[in-house]
Coordinates of C-alpha atoms in Angstrom, one line a residue:
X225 CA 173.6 -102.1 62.3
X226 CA 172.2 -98.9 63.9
X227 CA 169.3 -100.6 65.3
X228 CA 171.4 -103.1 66.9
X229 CA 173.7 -100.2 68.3
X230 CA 170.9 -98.7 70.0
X231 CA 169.3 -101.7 71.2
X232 CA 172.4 -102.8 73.1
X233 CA 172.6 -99.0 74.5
X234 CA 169.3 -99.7 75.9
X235 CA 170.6 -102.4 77.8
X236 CA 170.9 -102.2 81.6
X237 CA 174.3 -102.5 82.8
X238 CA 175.3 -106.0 84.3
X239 CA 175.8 -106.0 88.5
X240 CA 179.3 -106.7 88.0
X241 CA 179.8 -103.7 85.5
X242 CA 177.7 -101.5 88.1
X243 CA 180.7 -102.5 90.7
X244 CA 183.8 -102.1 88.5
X245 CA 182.4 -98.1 87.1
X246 CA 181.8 -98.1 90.9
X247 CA 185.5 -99.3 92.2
X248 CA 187.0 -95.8 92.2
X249 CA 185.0 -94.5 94.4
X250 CA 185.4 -97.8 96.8
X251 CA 188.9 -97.5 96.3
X252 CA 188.9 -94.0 97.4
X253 CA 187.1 -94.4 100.7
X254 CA 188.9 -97.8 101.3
X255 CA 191.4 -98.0 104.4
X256 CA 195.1 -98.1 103.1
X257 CA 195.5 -101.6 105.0
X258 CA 192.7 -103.0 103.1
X259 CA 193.2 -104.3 99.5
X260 CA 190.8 -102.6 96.8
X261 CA 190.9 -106.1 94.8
X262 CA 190.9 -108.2 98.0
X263 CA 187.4 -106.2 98.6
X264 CA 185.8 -106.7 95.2
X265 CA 186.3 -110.2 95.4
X266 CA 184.6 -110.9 98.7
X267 CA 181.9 -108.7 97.5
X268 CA 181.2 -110.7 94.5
X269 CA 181.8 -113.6 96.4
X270 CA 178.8 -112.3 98.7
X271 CA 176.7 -111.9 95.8
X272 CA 177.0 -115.5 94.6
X273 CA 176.2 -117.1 97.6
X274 CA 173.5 -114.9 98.3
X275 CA 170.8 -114.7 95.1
X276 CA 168.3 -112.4 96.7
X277 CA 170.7 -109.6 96.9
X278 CA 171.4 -109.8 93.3
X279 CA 167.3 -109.5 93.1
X280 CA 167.3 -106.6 95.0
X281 CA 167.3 -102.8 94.7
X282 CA 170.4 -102.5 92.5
X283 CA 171.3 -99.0 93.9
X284 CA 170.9 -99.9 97.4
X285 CA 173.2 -102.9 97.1
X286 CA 176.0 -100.6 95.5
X287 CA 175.4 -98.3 98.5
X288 CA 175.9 -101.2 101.2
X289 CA 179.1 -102.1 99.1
X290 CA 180.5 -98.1 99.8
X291 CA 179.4 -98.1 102.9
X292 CA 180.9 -102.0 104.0
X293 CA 184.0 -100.1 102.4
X294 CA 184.0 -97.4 104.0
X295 CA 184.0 -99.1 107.3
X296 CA 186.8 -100.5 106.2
X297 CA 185.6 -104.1 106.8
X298 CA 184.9 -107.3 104.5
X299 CA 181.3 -108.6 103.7
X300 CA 182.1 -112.2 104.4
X301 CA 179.7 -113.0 106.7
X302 CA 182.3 -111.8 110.1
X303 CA 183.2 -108.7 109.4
X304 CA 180.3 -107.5 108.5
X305 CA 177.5 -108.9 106.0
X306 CA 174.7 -107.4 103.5
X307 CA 171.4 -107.8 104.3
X308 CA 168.0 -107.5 102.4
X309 CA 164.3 -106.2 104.2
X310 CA 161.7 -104.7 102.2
X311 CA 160.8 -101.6 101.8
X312 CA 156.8 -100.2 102.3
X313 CA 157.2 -97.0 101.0
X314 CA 159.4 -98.4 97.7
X315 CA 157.8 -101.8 97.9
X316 CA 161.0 -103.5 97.0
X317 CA 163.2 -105.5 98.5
X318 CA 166.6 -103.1 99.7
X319 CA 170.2 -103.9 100.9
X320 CA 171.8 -102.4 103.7
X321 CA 175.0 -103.2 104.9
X322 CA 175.5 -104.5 108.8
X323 CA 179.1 -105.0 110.3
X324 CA 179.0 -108.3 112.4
X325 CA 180.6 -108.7 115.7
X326 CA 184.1 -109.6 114.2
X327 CA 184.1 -106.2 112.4
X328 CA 182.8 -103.8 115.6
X329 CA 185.8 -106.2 117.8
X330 CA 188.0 -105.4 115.1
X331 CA 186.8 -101.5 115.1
X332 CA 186.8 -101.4 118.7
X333 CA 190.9 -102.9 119.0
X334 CA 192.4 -101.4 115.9
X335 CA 191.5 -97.6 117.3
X336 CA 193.9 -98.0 120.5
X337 CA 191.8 -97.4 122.9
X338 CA 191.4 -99.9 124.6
X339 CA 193.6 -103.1 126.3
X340 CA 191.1 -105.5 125.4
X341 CA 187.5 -106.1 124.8
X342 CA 186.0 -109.3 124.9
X343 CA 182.2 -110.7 124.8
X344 CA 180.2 -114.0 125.0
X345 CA 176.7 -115.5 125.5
X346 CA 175.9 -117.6 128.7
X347 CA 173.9 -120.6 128.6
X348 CA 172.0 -122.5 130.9
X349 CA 175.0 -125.0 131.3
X350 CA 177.3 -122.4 132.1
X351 CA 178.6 -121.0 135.8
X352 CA 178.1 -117.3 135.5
X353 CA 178.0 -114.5 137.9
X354 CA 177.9 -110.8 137.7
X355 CA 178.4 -108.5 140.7
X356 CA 179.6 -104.4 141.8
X357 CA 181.1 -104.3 145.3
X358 CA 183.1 -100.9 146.7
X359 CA 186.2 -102.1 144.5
X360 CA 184.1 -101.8 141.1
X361 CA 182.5 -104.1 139.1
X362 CA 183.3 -108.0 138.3
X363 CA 182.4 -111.4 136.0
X364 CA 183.0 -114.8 135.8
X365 CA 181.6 -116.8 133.1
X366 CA 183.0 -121.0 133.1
X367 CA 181.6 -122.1 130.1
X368 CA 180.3 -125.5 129.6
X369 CA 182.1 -126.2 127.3
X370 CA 182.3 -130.7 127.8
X371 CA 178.3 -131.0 127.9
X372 CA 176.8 -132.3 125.0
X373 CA 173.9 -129.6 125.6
X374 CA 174.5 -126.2 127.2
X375 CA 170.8 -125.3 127.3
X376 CA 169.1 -122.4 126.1
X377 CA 171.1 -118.8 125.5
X378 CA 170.0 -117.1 128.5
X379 CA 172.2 -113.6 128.1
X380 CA 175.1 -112.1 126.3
X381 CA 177.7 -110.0 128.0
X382 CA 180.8 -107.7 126.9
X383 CA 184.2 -106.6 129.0
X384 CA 186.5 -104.1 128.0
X385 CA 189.4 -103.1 129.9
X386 CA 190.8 -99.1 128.8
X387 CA 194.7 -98.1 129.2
X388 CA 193.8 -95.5 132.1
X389 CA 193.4 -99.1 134.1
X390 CA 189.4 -99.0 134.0
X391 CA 187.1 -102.0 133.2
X392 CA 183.3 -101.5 132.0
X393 CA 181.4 -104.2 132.0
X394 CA 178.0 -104.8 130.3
X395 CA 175.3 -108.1 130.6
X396 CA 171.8 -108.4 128.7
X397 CA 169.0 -110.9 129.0
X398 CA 167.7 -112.9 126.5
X399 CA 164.5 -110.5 126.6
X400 CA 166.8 -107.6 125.9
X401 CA 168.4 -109.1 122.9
X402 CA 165.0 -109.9 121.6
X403 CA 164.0 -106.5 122.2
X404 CA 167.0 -105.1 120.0
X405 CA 166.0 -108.0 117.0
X406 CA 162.4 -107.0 117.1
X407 CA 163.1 -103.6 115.6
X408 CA 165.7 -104.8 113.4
X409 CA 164.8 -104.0 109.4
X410 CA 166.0 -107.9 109.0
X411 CA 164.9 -109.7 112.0
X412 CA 163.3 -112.5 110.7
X413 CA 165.9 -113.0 107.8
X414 CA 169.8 -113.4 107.2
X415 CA 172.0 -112.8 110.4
X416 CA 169.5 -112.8 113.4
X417 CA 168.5 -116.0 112.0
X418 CA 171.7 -117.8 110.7
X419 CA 173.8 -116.1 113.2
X420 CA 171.7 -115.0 116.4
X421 CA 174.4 -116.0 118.8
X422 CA 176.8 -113.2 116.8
X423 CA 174.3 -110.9 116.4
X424 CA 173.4 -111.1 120.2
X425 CA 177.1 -110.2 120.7
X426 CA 176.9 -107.5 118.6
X427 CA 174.1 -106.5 120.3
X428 CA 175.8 -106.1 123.8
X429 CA 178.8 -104.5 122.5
X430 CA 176.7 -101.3 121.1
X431 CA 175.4 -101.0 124.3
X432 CA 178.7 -101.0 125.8
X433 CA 180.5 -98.9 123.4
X434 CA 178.3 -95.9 124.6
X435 CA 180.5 -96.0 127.7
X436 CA 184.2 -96.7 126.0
X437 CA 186.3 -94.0 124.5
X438 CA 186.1 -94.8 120.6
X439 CA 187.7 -93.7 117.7
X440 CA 185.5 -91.3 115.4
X441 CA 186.0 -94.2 112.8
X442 CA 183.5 -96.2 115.3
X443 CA 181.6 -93.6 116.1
X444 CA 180.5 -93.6 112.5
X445 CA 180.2 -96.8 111.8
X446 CA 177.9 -97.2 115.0
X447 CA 175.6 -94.4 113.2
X448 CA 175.6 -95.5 110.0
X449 CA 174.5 -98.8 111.6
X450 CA 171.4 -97.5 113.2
X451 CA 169.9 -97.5 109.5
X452 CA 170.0 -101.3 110.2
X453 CA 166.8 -100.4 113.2
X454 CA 163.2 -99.3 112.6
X455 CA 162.3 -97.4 116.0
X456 CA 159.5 -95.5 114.2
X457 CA 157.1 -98.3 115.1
X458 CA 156.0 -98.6 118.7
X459 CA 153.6 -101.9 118.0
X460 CA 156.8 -103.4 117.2
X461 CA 157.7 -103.5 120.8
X462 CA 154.8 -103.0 122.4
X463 CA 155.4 -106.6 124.4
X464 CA 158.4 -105.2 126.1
X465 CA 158.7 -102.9 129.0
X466 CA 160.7 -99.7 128.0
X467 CA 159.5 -99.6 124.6
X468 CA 161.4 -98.0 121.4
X469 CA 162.7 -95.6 124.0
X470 CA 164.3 -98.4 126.2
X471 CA 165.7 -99.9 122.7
X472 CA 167.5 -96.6 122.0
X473 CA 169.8 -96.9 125.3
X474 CA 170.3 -100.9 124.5
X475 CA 171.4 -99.6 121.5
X476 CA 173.1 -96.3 122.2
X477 CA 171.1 -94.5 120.5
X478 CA 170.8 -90.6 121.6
X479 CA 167.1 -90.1 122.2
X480 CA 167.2 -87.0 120.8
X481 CA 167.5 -88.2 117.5
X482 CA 164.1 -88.3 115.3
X483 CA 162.2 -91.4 114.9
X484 CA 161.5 -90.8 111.4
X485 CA 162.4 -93.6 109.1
X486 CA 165.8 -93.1 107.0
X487 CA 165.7 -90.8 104.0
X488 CA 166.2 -92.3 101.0
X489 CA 170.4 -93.2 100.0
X490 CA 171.7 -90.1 98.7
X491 CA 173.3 -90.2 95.3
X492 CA 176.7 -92.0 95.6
X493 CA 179.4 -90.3 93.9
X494 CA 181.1 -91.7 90.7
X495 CA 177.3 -94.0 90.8
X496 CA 177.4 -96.1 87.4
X497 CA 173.8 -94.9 85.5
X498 CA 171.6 -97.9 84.8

């Protein structure tokens, strides 16, 4: 009987007993307008349609689940989504969490700040034109939207209009975009594969968020996201004029930050032991 007891002590804790020691401390960084069991679910619902993340660094993944939580938004693949990369220095496969173009547009309208904000990627297909004249800066963009084949993705491009009456504008090449995935921790897995087009649209709105007024909700999340990037290789964008430094302004990254790579998670609070 005792040997039995202390054999099923020795057990490690199941994933989904990890997340329910872990709910408080969800629940407690949790916006009010966003339901603490509504949450769970779509985070368990992640983790069945997604096996590799239940293979992955179990305390990473429960760190991507407070942080998805703390940005308030839902991992369902819109809102936000996590994501695995391995690690060199651990040698393990790792979660992080990455809010999706959805959850930043969501960010960006729920804070008040603006009048709208809007984005989209131009084709080949498509009539597009960008120009600044003495009145300020404009866009058109008719999508193709009857042809059968647009053509390749030739650029991405976000507009925001803020109350004061002002409208910032903000247009990147397929070459930029490509610069921003090639120091991505998961460029060659998960979003920037299944979704490039979103994540291209993400990619445009960072860079034009540098130049809205934000909410210090967004400002957050936008820095918590920047775990997501790996500027502390150069090679990695050696092929592209600018470098990691012209990937910190596509990004909106202060250059004054260090190009260290991330400290490991610090310990969450409330963590389940394992």
């Amino acid at each position: 009987m005792n040997t039995e007891v202390t054999t099923a002590a020795k057990m490690p804790m199941k994933l989904s007993d990890d997340l329910n020691v872990l709910r408080p401390e969800i629940t407690k960084v949790l916006p009010t307008h966003v339901n603490p069991d509504k949450f769970m679910r779509v985070v368990m619902t992640a983790l069945t349609m997604n096996p590799a993340l239940k293979n992955a660094d179990r305390r990473s993944l429960l760190t991507a689940a407070v942080r998805a939580a703390t940005d308030g938004l839902l991992p369902d693949g819109r809102e936000g989504a996590f994501v695995t990369f391995y690690d060199k220095r651990a040698k393990a496969n790792k979660v992080q969490w990455m809010p999706m173009v959805g959850g930043v547009l969501k960010k960006l309208r729920n804070s008040g700040k603006l009048v709208s904000i809007t984005c989209n990627v131009i084709y080949q297909a498509d009539a597009f034109r960008h120009w600044i004249d003495d009145v300020g800066e404009h866009l058109t963009h008719e999508p193709s939207t009857l042809a059968l084949d647009r053509g390749a993705l030739l650029g991405v491009y976000a507009l925001a209009k803020t109350r004061d009456g002002g409208t910032y504008i903000e247009v990147m090449s397929r070459m930029q975009v490509e610069q921003v995935r090639a120091v991505s921790r998961a460029a060659n897995d998960g979003p920037w594969v299944s979704w490039y087009d979103e994540m291209a649209r993400k990619s445009v709105i960072r860079r034009l968020s540098k130049r809205l007024p934000m909410s210090t909700d967004v400002e957050e999340m936008f820095e918590r996201d920047n775990e997501n990037y790996d500027l502390a290789s150069p090679q990695q964008v050696q092929e592209v004029s600018g470098g990691n430094e012209g990937v910190r302004q596509l990004l909106g990254i202060d250059s004054a930050e260090p190009e260290d790579e991330p400290e490991d998670e610090q310990p969450i609070a409330s963590e389940p032991q394992t």
